[in-house]
Amino acid sequence: MITVNNLSFQFGGQLLFKNVDLKFTPGNCYGVIGANGAGKSTFFKLLCGELDPTSGEISIPSTVRMSVLAQNHFAYEQYTVMDTVIMGNMRLYEIMKEKDAIYAKEEFTEEDGMRSAELETEFAELNGWEAESDASRLLQGLGIGVDKHYDKMETLRESEKVKVLLAQALFGNPDIILLDEPTNGLDLEAVEWLEDFLADYFGTVLVISHDRHFLNNVCTNIVDIDYNGIKMYVGNYDFWYESSQLIQRMMRMQNKKNEEKIKELQAFIQRFSANKSKSRQATSRRKLLDKITVEELPASSRRYPFVGFDIDRQPGRDILTVDRLSKSIDGVKMFENITFTVDKDDKIAFVGNELAITELFRILMEESETDSGTFKWGVSISKSYFPHDNTAYFEGHNESMMDWMRQYSKDQTETYLRGILGRMLFSGDSVYKQVHVLSGGEKVRCMLSRMMLYGSNMLIIDQPTDHLDLESITAVNNGLKDFKSNILFSSHDYELVNTVANRIIEIRPDGMTDFRGTYDEFVAKKNAEAQG
């Protein structure tokens, strides 16, 4: 259990939250939400003791073990995958290493014997004999095959390192688990496995996530950081969202009623205050007027950008034909004999091997060459591309956002460009910030703004929600859903895939599956096939 009493925290003179009283209990999963900069990660650092509160206290029983998802993906490069996972219970790992050191001695003393007996007892109490099998089960659930369990971490791709660190956080049945963006970099199958794991977990789980579908599936409560405070709501993300919107509407309606009543009273007072027969009524209404206040709605830190794509012309009958494309990288097969035709109004989500999908998109954009096979775009098709890696667009560029955007715009005026950037929440002097120092989320918003300038009738989008907050993800989701032409895309966001795509193509090293329908329907079909 975690108890938070009268917690306040200031950072650099800025108040993040104050007078916070919360209680987190076992068997529940708490989704921690809030705009970027609201203090979500700071709250986690307070809970695990990395930061001290400005005032108030956080109480956690001394017998409780807390596990935290590591954020440095390169912190364990010289350790094996198995050792990295077992380090999730550091005491168990220390015992294992001390045991190995004692048993490796050429001369085994009586003191060594007594110490090894103590260690063996504690080792058994911590379920040490099951440690490697438990770690292996977690790794396999997240998609890390047995063949890699004793490899060095430095040999893994970054997406695999993310999964190993997540297994580390889940290892050893900790009483409390803090997960900051656990679904970042996970494929959809790994996310589904994690959802199942957390749904059955006995302990207390706190999770920061921008994945709405994930929050809906795992959370029993939502912890909302906003208005310089932290409030807890019972229910999942959708329940919180509907409740918060209802509260806002009710407050606005009440304020509107108050404003109308004030105007009515003011008009009455003005009309009759000089009339002796009505002066008593006017006086009473003036007293009533003094009691009515129009409460300002709390200034939320949430801001929603606008994402919308217009098309300059409708696509013709021929859109895209892909015929037997194959590609290998460094001897590793990405895909083989990929064949499909894009039809009018298709919005296709590509799932499966992310590296293969990225490579396929790069081939279609003629940034990479296929090993074999062909593809052909229709003559009426104009394309806008959102690459998975946008580094080349920003690294080494010293121009401001305004000048960076100007190179992609037909209208070069500052007023027009400010309007474009303003829709993406860049205002005031922020438009003169140099692009190479932008955050990951700011770069994504710049790339989306760039795409919106083109009026293309084909969007090719590779992982657009990485680095975005919930509000921006919602805006991207709505923009793609409302788009009136074709989209080829990949995303970790289940909700986005399920609400935008009307066709799913799964890429495998040995081929592909082409399914017409929603992602929910695709998953249901796969599960039914797996069950025989």
Coordinates of C-alpha atoms in Angstrom, one line a residue, residues 9 68 208:
F9 CA 6.0 19.7 -4.9
V68 CA 10.5 0.5 -11.4
I208 CA 1.9 6.2 -17.1

